[in-house]
mmCIF file of C-alpha atoms in Angstrom:
data_model
loop_
_atom_site.group_PDB
_atom_site.id
_atom_site.type_symbol
_atom_site.label_atom_id
_atom_site.label_comp_id
_atom_site.label_asym_id
_atom_site.label_seq_id
_atom_site.Cartn_x
_atom_site.Cartn_y
_atom_site.Cartn_z
ATOM 1 C CA MET M 1 51.184 142.600 49.467
ATOM 2 C CA THR M 2 52.086 139.198 50.131
ATOM 3 C CA GLU M 3 54.984 138.562 52.792
ATOM 4 C CA ARG M 4 57.593 135.577 52.597
ATOM 5 C CA PRO M 5 57.408 132.901 54.646
ATOM 6 C CA SER M 6 59.180 133.384 57.886
ATOM 7 C CA ASP M 7 61.505 130.581 57.611
ATOM 8 C CA LEU M 8 63.370 130.936 54.045
ATOM 9 C CA PRO M 9 66.460 132.863 54.399
ATOM 10 C CA GLU M 10 66.645 136.469 53.047
ATOM 11 C CA GLY M 11 68.017 136.044 49.289
ATOM 12 C CA GLU M 12 67.805 132.574 48.652
ATOM 13 C CA PRO M 13 65.816 131.222 45.170
ATOM 14 C CA THR M 14 62.373 130.431 45.721
ATOM 15 C CA ALA M 15 62.717 127.189 43.583
ATOM 16 C CA ALA M 16 61.453 124.286 45.509
ATOM 17 C CA PRO M 17 64.389 121.668 45.851
ATOM 18 C CA SER M 18 64.151 118.590 44.399
ATOM 19 C CA PRO M 19 63.586 115.499 46.794
ATOM 20 C CA GLU M 20 66.372 113.806 48.204
ATOM 21 C CA GLY M 21 68.078 111.435 45.853
ATOM 22 C CA ALA M 22 66.384 112.527 42.791
ATOM 23 C CA PRO M 23 68.899 113.689 40.271
ATOM 24 C CA SER M 24 68.848 116.873 38.731
ATOM 25 C CA ASP M 25 67.752 117.552 35.059
ATOM 26 C CA GLU M 26 71.687 118.694 34.627
ATOM 27 C CA ALA M 27 72.717 115.387 35.850
ATOM 28 C CA THR M 28 70.314 113.605 34.079
ATOM 29 C CA GLY M 29 71.083 114.878 31.145
ATOM 30 C CA PHE M 30 74.577 114.073 31.479
ATOM 31 C CA GLY M 31 73.937 110.705 32.404
ATOM 32 C CA ASP M 32 71.837 110.104 29.771
ATOM 33 C CA ALA M 33 74.633 111.256 26.896
ATOM 34 C CA ALA M 34 77.130 108.746 28.735
ATOM 35 C CA GLY M 35 74.585 105.710 28.108
ATOM 36 C CA GLU M 36 74.187 106.763 24.845
ATOM 37 C CA MET M 37 78.171 106.645 23.855
ATOM 38 C CA THR M 38 78.165 103.595 25.706
ATOM 39 C CA ASP M 39 76.018 101.804 23.512
ATOM 40 C CA ALA M 40 77.440 103.452 20.429
ATOM 41 C CA THR M 41 80.697 102.136 21.900
ATOM 42 C CA GLU M 42 79.773 98.834 21.772
ATOM 43 C CA VAL M 43 77.675 98.720 18.586
ATOM 44 C CA GLU M 44 81.137 100.028 17.385
ATOM 45 C CA ALA M 45 82.880 97.358 18.502
ATOM 46 C CA GLN M 46 80.520 94.565 17.850
ATOM 47 C CA VAL M 47 80.551 95.968 13.777
ATOM 48 C CA GLU M 48 84.229 95.880 13.920
ATOM 49 C CA GLY M 49 84.398 92.214 15.385
ATOM 50 C CA ASP M 50 82.238 91.096 12.691
ATOM 51 C CA ALA M 51 84.248 92.556 10.018
ATOM 52 C CA VAL M 52 87.095 91.147 11.633
ATOM 53 C CA ALA M 53 85.287 87.446 11.729
ATOM 54 C CA GLY M 54 84.138 88.182 8.025
ATOM 55 C CA SER M 55 87.810 88.345 6.729
ATOM 56 C CA ASP M 56 88.987 85.540 8.832
ATOM 57 C CA PRO M 57 90.440 82.786 6.540
ATOM 58 C CA GLY M 58 89.251 80.095 8.643
ATOM 59 C CA THR M 59 89.903 77.817 11.827
ATOM 60 C CA ALA M 60 92.819 75.717 12.124
ATOM 61 C CA GLU M 61 90.548 72.825 11.174
ATOM 62 C CA GLU M 62 89.341 74.124 8.209
ATOM 63 C CA GLN M 63 92.790 75.172 7.189
ATOM 64 C CA GLY M 64 93.758 71.362 7.728
ATOM 65 C CA ARG M 65 91.194 70.174 5.657
ATOM 66 C CA ASP M 66 92.071 72.781 2.901
ATOM 67 C CA GLU M 67 95.803 71.530 2.917
ATOM 68 C CA ARG M 68 94.546 67.762 2.999
ATOM 69 C CA GLN M 69 92.346 68.580 0.075
ATOM 70 C CA GLU M 70 95.576 69.796 -1.804
ATOM 71 C CA GLN M 71 97.804 66.977 -1.227
ATOM 72 C CA ASP M 72 94.711 64.898 -2.396
ATOM 73 C CA GLU M 73 94.741 66.661 -5.560
ATOM 74 C CA VAL M 74 98.683 66.715 -5.688
ATOM 75 C CA SER M 75 98.867 62.712 -5.195
ATOM 76 C CA ALA M 76 96.211 62.394 -7.603
ATOM 77 C CA LEU M 77 97.897 64.096 -10.288
ATOM 78 C CA ARG M 78 101.209 62.391 -9.099
ATOM 79 C CA GLY M 79 99.298 58.872 -9.754
ATOM 80 C CA ASN M 80 98.223 60.397 -13.359
ATOM 81 C CA VAL M 81 101.766 61.525 -14.395
ATOM 82 C CA ALA M 82 102.993 57.966 -13.294
ATOM 83 C CA SER M 83 100.565 56.004 -15.267
ATOM 84 C CA LEU M 84 100.706 57.829 -18.144
ATOM 85 C CA THR M 85 104.522 57.606 -18.475
ATOM 86 C CA ASN M 86 104.149 53.836 -17.939
ATOM 87 C CA ASP M 87 101.605 53.794 -21.009
ATOM 88 C CA LEU M 88 104.396 55.497 -22.653
ATOM 89 C CA GLN M 89 106.974 53.606 -21.912
ATOM 90 C CA ARG M 90 104.619 50.595 -22.588
ATOM 91 C CA LEU M 91 104.211 51.855 -25.927
ATOM 92 C CA GLN M 92 107.843 52.437 -26.947
ATOM 93 C CA ALA M 93 108.480 48.878 -25.948
ATOM 94 C CA GLU M 94 105.821 47.630 -28.229
ATOM 95 C CA TYR M 95 106.819 49.927 -31.250
ATOM 96 C CA ALA M 96 110.527 48.713 -30.517
ATOM 97 C CA ASN M 97 109.524 44.917 -30.861
ATOM 98 C CA TYR M 98 107.182 45.848 -33.564
ATOM 99 C CA ARG M 99 110.292 47.409 -35.448
ATOM 100 C CA LYS M 100 112.501 44.429 -34.631
ATOM 101 C CA ARG M 101 109.838 42.091 -36.015
ATOM 102 C CA VAL M 102 109.523 44.094 -39.262
ATOM 103 C CA ASP M 103 113.138 43.892 -39.837
ATOM 104 C CA ARG M 104 113.617 40.433 -38.999
ATOM 105 C CA ASP M 105 110.392 39.306 -41.429
ATOM 106 C CA ARG M 106 112.337 41.908 -44.038
ATOM 107 C CA GLN M 107 115.424 39.867 -44.187
ATOM 108 C CA GLN M 108 114.161 36.891 -44.246
ATOM 109 C CA VAL M 109 112.323 37.760 -47.334
ATOM 110 C CA ALA M 110 114.878 39.028 -48.592
ATOM 111 C CA ASP M 111 117.248 35.712 -47.836
ATOM 112 C CA SER M 112 114.367 33.832 -49.314
ATOM 113 C CA ALA M 113 114.609 35.676 -52.256
ATOM 114 C CA SER M 114 118.121 35.401 -52.501
ATOM 115 C CA TYR M 115 118.031 32.187 -51.536
ATOM 116 C CA LYS M 116 115.948 31.028 -54.780
ATOM 117 C CA ALA M 117 117.660 32.977 -57.183
ATOM 118 C CA LEU M 118 121.033 31.703 -55.824
ATOM 119 C CA THR M 119 120.486 28.114 -55.606
ATOM 120 C CA PRO M 120 120.398 26.914 -59.214
ATOM 121 C CA VAL M 121 123.749 28.894 -59.744
ATOM 122 C CA ILE M 122 125.462 26.711 -56.529
ATOM 123 C CA GLU M 123 125.595 23.775 -59.601
ATOM 124 C CA VAL M 124 127.265 26.159 -62.488
ATOM 125 C CA LEU M 125 129.952 26.613 -59.153
ATOM 126 C CA ASP M 126 130.449 22.899 -59.112
ATOM 127 C CA THR M 127 131.001 22.693 -62.809
ATOM 128 C CA ILE M 128 133.689 25.765 -62.263
ATOM 129 C CA ASP M 129 135.130 23.929 -59.431
ATOM 130 C CA ARG M 130 135.469 20.648 -61.695
ATOM 131 C CA ALA M 131 136.624 22.854 -64.561
ATOM 132 C CA LYS M 132 139.638 23.862 -62.429
ATOM 133 C CA GLU M 133 140.518 20.244 -61.266
ATOM 134 C CA HIS M 134 140.903 19.319 -64.727
ATOM 135 C CA GLY M 135 142.889 22.527 -65.610
ATOM 136 C CA GLU M 136 140.251 23.253 -68.169
ATOM 137 C CA LEU M 137 139.951 26.724 -66.595
ATOM 138 C CA ASP M 138 141.510 29.384 -68.891
ATOM 139 C CA GLY M 139 141.336 32.258 -71.315
ATOM 140 C CA GLY M 140 137.590 33.685 -71.044
ATOM 141 C CA PHE M 141 136.110 31.112 -69.386
ATOM 142 C CA LYS M 142 138.227 31.732 -66.655
ATOM 143 C CA THR M 143 137.649 35.876 -66.365
ATOM 144 C CA VAL M 144 133.853 34.637 -66.253
ATOM 145 C CA ALA M 145 134.139 32.293 -63.518
ATOM 146 C CA ASP M 146 135.658 34.654 -61.542
ATOM 147 C CA GLN M 147 133.247 37.439 -61.984
ATOM 148 C CA LEU M 148 130.500 34.652 -61.264
ATOM 149 C CA GLU M 149 132.521 33.989 -57.876
ATOM 150 C CA ARG M 150 132.628 37.544 -56.774
ATOM 151 C CA VAL M 151 128.639 38.362 -57.631
ATOM 152 C CA VAL M 152 127.634 35.361 -55.855
ATOM 153 C CA ALA M 153 129.679 36.125 -52.689
ATOM 154 C CA ALA M 154 128.328 39.860 -53.122
ATOM 155 C CA SER M 155 125.100 38.441 -52.972
ATOM 156 C CA GLY M 156 125.517 36.782 -49.084
ATOM 157 C CA LEU M 157 126.606 32.818 -50.734
ATOM 158 C CA VAL M 158 129.669 31.884 -48.763
ATOM 159 C CA ARG M 159 131.751 28.957 -49.733
ATOM 160 C CA PHE M 160 132.991 26.644 -47.315
ATOM 161 C CA GLY M 161 134.845 22.880 -47.079
ATOM 162 C CA ALA M 162 138.584 22.655 -47.537
ATOM 163 C CA VAL M 163 140.888 20.006 -47.536
ATOM 164 C CA GLY M 164 142.434 19.789 -43.661
ATOM 165 C CA GLU M 165 139.648 21.274 -41.872
ATOM 166 C CA ALA M 166 138.437 19.519 -38.891
ATOM 167 C CA PHE M 167 135.166 17.678 -40.073
ATOM 168 C CA ASP M 168 131.809 18.871 -38.348
ATOM 169 C CA PRO M 169 128.591 16.885 -38.838
ATOM 170 C CA THR M 170 126.764 20.182 -38.817
ATOM 171 C CA LEU M 171 128.711 21.523 -41.804
ATOM 172 C CA HIS M 172 129.921 18.308 -43.663
ATOM 173 C CA GLU M 173 128.625 15.383 -45.181
ATOM 174 C CA ALA M 174 130.962 12.408 -44.927
ATOM 175 C CA LEU M 175 130.834 10.437 -48.636
ATOM 176 C CA SER M 176 133.427 8.145 -47.322
ATOM 177 C CA HIS M 177 135.917 7.415 -44.501
ATOM 178 C CA LEU M 178 139.303 6.630 -46.196
ATOM 179 C CA GLY M 179 140.624 5.139 -43.201
ATOM 180 C CA THR M 180 143.411 6.147 -40.406
ATOM 181 C CA GLU M 181 146.075 8.694 -40.743
ATOM 182 C CA GLU M 182 149.257 9.543 -39.019
ATOM 183 C CA GLY M 183 149.499 12.897 -37.462
ATOM 184 C CA VAL M 184 145.917 13.761 -37.485
ATOM 185 C CA GLU M 185 144.229 14.014 -33.937
ATOM 186 C CA VAL M 186 140.561 14.198 -34.912
ATOM 187 C CA THR M 187 138.534 12.522 -38.525
ATOM 188 C CA THR M 188 139.856 15.426 -40.919
ATOM 189 C CA ILE M 189 138.954 16.019 -44.413
ATOM 190 C CA LYS M 190 140.912 14.645 -47.062
ATOM 191 C CA HIS M 191 138.750 15.287 -50.292
ATOM 192 C CA VAL M 192 136.313 17.733 -51.226
ATOM 193 C CA ALA M 193 133.988 16.252 -53.805
ATOM 194 C CA LYS M 194 131.395 19.553 -53.545
ATOM 195 C CA ALA M 195 131.796 22.770 -51.789
ATOM 196 C CA GLY M 196 129.471 23.718 -49.044
ATOM 197 C CA TYR M 197 127.413 27.172 -49.249
ATOM 198 C CA THR M 198 125.717 28.823 -46.439
ATOM 199 C CA MET M 199 123.934 32.314 -46.229
ATOM 200 C CA GLY M 200 123.657 34.074 -43.587
ATOM 201 C CA ASP M 201 123.302 31.337 -40.476
ATOM 202 C CA ARG M 202 121.518 28.990 -43.113
ATOM 203 C CA VAL M 203 123.289 26.592 -44.525
ATOM 204 C CA VAL M 204 122.236 26.274 -48.367
ATOM 205 C CA ARG M 205 124.370 23.224 -48.794
ATOM 206 C CA ALA M 206 126.726 20.883 -46.452
ATOM 207 C CA ALA M 207 129.937 20.534 -48.090
ATOM 208 C CA GLN M 208 130.568 16.752 -49.307
ATOM 209 C CA VAL M 209 133.574 15.315 -48.312
ATOM 210 C CA LEU M 210 135.970 12.495 -47.868
ATOM 211 C CA VAL M 211 137.582 12.147 -44.603
ATOM 212 C CA VAL M 212 140.098 10.261 -42.700
ATOM 213 C CA ASP M 213 140.585 9.133 -38.745
ATOM 214 C CA PRO M 214 143.095 9.248 -36.599
ATOM 215 C CA VAL M 215 145.343 6.753 -35.368
ATOM 216 C CA GLU M 216 143.724 4.646 -32.437
ATOM 217 C CA GLY M 217 146.186 4.503 -29.782
#
């Protein structure tokens, strides 16, 4: 029978003590678990950080660049709208001018046709005037003459030139000067040889007249 060493107290465990400063198995296991928990926490934080970074809309510089790009696009669209508006206004002005030219040309054609049709009638009207002066216009002939005058007036042929009117060289043709006359202040029509006619702004025929002048001094 072997005796226990005398230096060991009775009742103490026979296991050899761990070297000084060396962690026990229990302490070592707890430390490893704590280290693993720390590593896991760091990984989770890194993953969360990556997720947050992935959802980040961008830096201030990127946002500013996007805003400038949007502003450039808006400016370009406004420029296109302004250009299209100018083109539309120009087309409207050109169309309005075209309509005016067409209307003017159409009116000129109508006036020319009326002029060609009514010019020969002026000689008939001269004959009617001479018949009136001699008192030969009566009965059915007078009715026809009055109707003819109404028709040509409705067609745009306007008669002018009457005794007592001031002489106008743009409208009247002075066939003769009958001298001076008291009471007139300007050269005045004394007698109408042939009446004048206008059609619109056009003088078809100047009035042929005899005139008197004012007394000088």
